[in-house]
Amino acid sequence: MKPLTTQDVLSIDEYERSREAFRRRIIELKQRRRLSVGNLITMVFENRETVLFQIQEMVRAERILRPERVSEEVAMYNEQIPGAGELSATLMIEVTDPSQVKPVLDRLKGIDRGQTVGLRVGPHLVYGTFEQGRSNEEKISAVHYVRFSVPEAVKALMEDSAVPMQVVMTHPRYQAVQSVSEEMRRSLLEDLVGGR
């Protein structure tokens, strides 16, 4: 998937004029790309459009006007765009009770290390690789970025809707499996063939 450039980012004034329609479109897109895995984990599979939306919202909220600052945001967010043969997701640990945030996050330490989240397609299990620096021995972030390098054989099976596809959590203290809908599967296949 082609990385974003500063030319893709609208000025704040231009964005304000088109924001409502863009927001609606991205909300609909993210609904097709969002998956709850168990009762604590939600994953949103990112693509060029979802990342551009995050940049536009950041530029708007922070009133970023200087071109070099916009360029820094683009460079940082481009890390979330999947490369060739990859899928990319934001993984969120969601805790609604404020008193449980620390205990739950403590329980999930290590979720970003080793083989803890995978895509199962038929007999294949493709584990994700996490962006590092979002946790240490003392604490863990509630938001993580994970990439899946999808071999051609797995991609071919994804194209066959008769072959089951699931997201699998295999952390020692959190196991869950969630089936991927046909709509989400088609959207992810778009990413794997170059996406938008």
Short mmCIF file of C-alpha atoms in Angstrom, two decimals:
data_model
loop_
_atom_site.label_atom_id
_atom_site.label_comp_id
_atom_site.label_asym_id
_atom_site.label_seq_id
_atom_site.Cartn_x
_atom_site.Cartn_y
_atom_site.Cartn_z
CA MET A 1 0.00 0.00 0.00
CA LYS A 2 1.39 3.37 -1.02
CA PRO A 3 2.56 5.55 1.90
CA LEU A 4 0.92 8.93 2.44
CA THR A 5 2.68 12.18 1.59
CA THR A 6 2.07 15.73 2.79
CA GLN A 7 0.26 16.34 -0.53
CA ASP A 8 -2.45 13.91 0.63
CA VAL A 9 -3.16 16.02 3.73
CA LEU A 10 -5.70 18.81 3.29
CA SER A 11 -5.18 22.18 4.95
CA ILE A 12 -7.29 22.72 8.07
CA ASP A 13 -9.71 24.98 6.16
CA GLU A 14 -10.10 22.50 3.28
CA TYR A 15 -10.57 19.63 5.74
CA GLU A 16 -13.26 21.51 7.69
CA ARG A 17 -15.30 21.85 4.49
CA SER A 18 -15.20 18.11 3.73
CA ARG A 19 -14.84 16.72 7.27
CA GLU A 20 -18.43 15.57 7.85
CA ALA A 21 -18.61 13.47 4.68
CA PHE A 22 -15.08 12.10 5.21
CA ARG A 23 -15.84 11.24 8.84
CA ARG A 24 -19.03 9.38 7.87
CA ARG A 25 -17.18 7.40 5.21
CA ILE A 26 -14.36 6.43 7.61
CA ILE A 27 -16.80 5.46 10.39
CA GLU A 28 -18.55 3.12 7.94
CA LEU A 29 -15.20 1.76 6.74
CA LYS A 30 -13.95 1.16 10.30
CA GLN A 31 -17.17 -0.67 11.20
CA ARG A 32 -16.32 -3.22 8.51
CA ARG A 33 -12.75 -3.45 9.83
CA ARG A 34 -13.40 -3.56 13.60
CA LEU A 35 -13.46 -6.84 15.51
CA SER A 36 -14.00 -7.61 19.20
CA VAL A 37 -11.89 -10.56 20.29
CA GLY A 38 -13.17 -11.69 23.67
CA ASN A 39 -14.45 -9.14 26.17
CA LEU A 40 -11.31 -6.96 26.48
CA ILE A 41 -9.68 -6.68 23.05
CA THR A 42 -10.86 -4.75 20.01
CA MET A 43 -8.88 -4.66 16.78
CA VAL A 44 -9.28 -2.19 13.94
CA PHE A 45 -7.48 -3.11 10.73
CA GLU A 46 -5.87 0.01 9.30
CA ASN A 47 -5.39 1.07 5.70
CA ARG A 48 -4.38 4.23 3.87
CA GLU A 49 -7.78 5.88 4.35
CA THR A 50 -8.09 5.18 8.08
CA VAL A 51 -4.56 6.49 8.66
CA LEU A 52 -5.18 9.62 6.57
CA PHE A 53 -8.25 10.29 8.71
CA GLN A 54 -6.14 10.03 11.88
CA ILE A 55 -3.62 12.51 10.45
CA GLN A 56 -6.33 14.95 9.38
CA GLU A 57 -7.95 14.79 12.81
CA MET A 58 -4.59 15.31 14.54
CA VAL A 59 -3.71 18.28 12.32
CA ARG A 60 -7.16 19.76 13.02
CA ALA A 61 -7.13 19.14 16.80
CA GLU A 62 -3.56 20.34 17.32
CA ARG A 63 -3.87 23.18 14.78
CA ILE A 64 -0.71 22.00 13.02
CA LEU A 65 0.12 24.55 10.33
CA ARG A 66 3.85 24.34 9.73
CA PRO A 67 4.72 22.03 6.78
CA GLU A 68 7.57 20.36 8.68
CA ARG A 69 5.20 19.43 11.53
CA VAL A 70 2.67 18.01 9.06
CA SER A 71 5.53 16.05 7.49
CA GLU A 72 6.46 14.63 10.93
CA GLU A 73 2.86 13.50 11.53
CA VAL A 74 2.71 11.85 8.10
CA ALA A 75 6.01 10.02 8.73
CA MET A 76 4.85 8.82 12.15
CA TYR A 77 1.41 7.63 11.00
CA ASN A 78 2.78 5.98 7.83
CA GLU A 79 4.15 3.30 10.19
CA GLN A 80 0.55 2.07 10.57
CA ILE A 81 -0.03 1.56 6.84
CA PRO A 82 0.46 -2.08 5.84
CA GLY A 83 3.25 -2.86 3.40
CA ALA A 84 3.05 -5.28 0.48
CA GLY A 85 1.62 -8.63 1.61
CA GLU A 86 0.79 -7.26 5.06
CA LEU A 87 -2.21 -6.44 7.21
CA SER A 88 -1.92 -3.86 9.95
CA ALA A 89 -4.15 -3.35 12.99
CA THR A 90 -4.56 -1.18 16.04
CA LEU A 91 -5.19 -3.43 19.04
CA MET A 92 -6.99 -1.79 21.96
CA ILE A 93 -7.36 -3.19 25.46
CA GLU A 94 -10.74 -1.82 26.51
CA VAL A 95 -11.65 -1.56 30.17
CA THR A 96 -14.80 0.35 31.10
CA ASP A 97 -14.40 0.28 34.89
CA PRO A 98 -11.69 2.81 35.89
CA SER A 99 -10.83 0.78 39.00
CA GLN A 100 -9.99 -2.22 36.80
CA VAL A 101 -7.69 -0.49 34.28
CA LYS A 102 -4.43 -1.18 36.11
CA PRO A 103 -5.28 -4.77 37.16
CA VAL A 104 -6.37 -5.69 33.62
CA LEU A 105 -3.36 -4.05 31.98
CA ASP A 106 -1.06 -5.75 34.51
CA ARG A 107 -2.67 -9.10 33.68
CA LEU A 108 -2.01 -8.54 29.97
CA LYS A 109 1.66 -7.62 30.26
CA GLY A 110 3.60 -9.37 27.51
CA ILE A 111 0.72 -9.26 25.02
CA ASP A 112 3.07 -7.41 22.67
CA ARG A 113 5.82 -10.04 22.85
CA GLY A 114 5.94 -13.46 21.27
CA GLN A 115 3.10 -15.27 19.58
CA THR A 116 0.01 -13.79 21.22
CA VAL A 117 -2.28 -12.69 18.38
CA GLY A 118 -2.77 -14.51 15.13
CA LEU A 119 -4.88 -14.82 12.02
CA ARG A 120 -6.09 -18.38 11.47
CA VAL A 121 -7.07 -19.14 7.88
CA GLY A 122 -7.92 -22.79 7.38
CA PRO A 123 -4.94 -24.80 8.74
CA HIS A 124 -2.58 -21.77 8.81
CA LEU A 125 -1.92 -19.52 11.81
CA VAL A 126 -0.07 -16.27 11.01
CA TYR A 127 1.16 -14.48 14.15
CA GLY A 128 1.40 -10.72 14.35
CA THR A 129 4.48 -8.65 15.11
CA PHE A 130 3.99 -5.74 17.49
CA GLU A 131 5.51 -2.27 17.31
CA GLN A 132 7.95 -2.12 20.21
CA GLY A 133 8.23 0.58 22.87
CA ARG A 134 4.62 0.50 24.05
CA SER A 135 5.33 -1.45 27.23
CA ASN A 136 8.08 -2.32 29.70
CA GLU A 137 8.40 -4.48 32.81
CA GLU A 138 6.41 -1.99 34.92
CA LYS A 139 3.58 -0.97 32.62
CA ILE A 140 1.78 -1.66 29.37
CA SER A 141 -0.08 0.63 26.98
CA ALA A 142 -3.78 0.07 26.28
CA VAL A 143 -3.12 0.67 22.55
CA HIS A 144 -0.79 -1.43 20.39
CA TYR A 145 0.05 -1.64 16.69
CA VAL A 146 0.45 -5.07 15.12
CA ARG A 147 1.38 -6.28 11.61
CA PHE A 148 0.69 -9.59 9.97
CA SER A 149 2.90 -10.74 7.10
CA VAL A 150 0.49 -12.84 5.01
CA PRO A 151 2.06 -15.52 2.77
CA GLU A 152 0.59 -16.06 -0.69
CA ALA A 153 -0.80 -19.47 0.31
CA VAL A 154 -2.78 -17.88 3.16
CA LYS A 155 -3.97 -15.04 0.92
CA ALA A 156 -5.22 -17.63 -1.60
CA LEU A 157 -7.22 -19.36 1.15
CA MET A 158 -8.65 -16.00 2.28
CA GLU A 159 -10.10 -15.63 -1.21
CA ASP A 160 -12.14 -18.82 -0.65
CA SER A 161 -15.09 -17.87 1.58
CA ALA A 162 -15.64 -21.56 2.40
CA VAL A 163 -12.34 -21.56 4.36
CA PRO A 164 -12.88 -20.26 7.91
CA MET A 165 -10.92 -17.20 9.05
CA GLN A 166 -10.49 -16.14 12.68
CA VAL A 167 -8.49 -13.81 14.91
CA VAL A 168 -6.95 -15.79 17.75
CA MET A 169 -5.58 -14.46 21.06
CA THR A 170 -3.11 -16.82 22.75
CA HIS A 171 -1.74 -14.76 25.65
CA PRO A 172 -1.22 -16.98 28.74
CA ARG A 173 -3.84 -14.95 30.65
CA TYR A 174 -6.17 -14.10 27.76
CA GLN A 175 -7.38 -16.59 25.20
CA ALA A 176 -10.14 -15.78 22.73
CA VAL A 177 -11.18 -16.60 19.17
CA GLN A 178 -13.37 -14.50 16.90
CA SER A 179 -14.54 -15.31 13.39
CA VAL A 180 -13.90 -12.75 10.66
CA SER A 181 -17.02 -11.75 8.73
CA GLU A 182 -17.15 -12.08 4.96
CA GLU A 183 -17.38 -8.29 4.66
CA MET A 184 -14.23 -7.79 6.75
CA ARG A 185 -12.44 -10.52 4.87
CA ARG A 186 -13.14 -8.81 1.53
CA SER A 187 -11.89 -5.51 2.94
CA LEU A 188 -8.66 -7.14 4.19
CA LEU A 189 -8.13 -8.82 0.83
CA GLU A 190 -8.23 -5.34 -0.77
CA ASP A 191 -5.30 -4.39 1.48
CA LEU A 192 -3.35 -7.45 0.41
CA VAL A 193 -3.76 -6.70 -3.27
CA GLY A 194 -2.51 -3.14 -2.91
CA GLY A 195 -5.47 -1.39 -1.36
CA ARG A 196 -6.22 2.26 -1.70
#
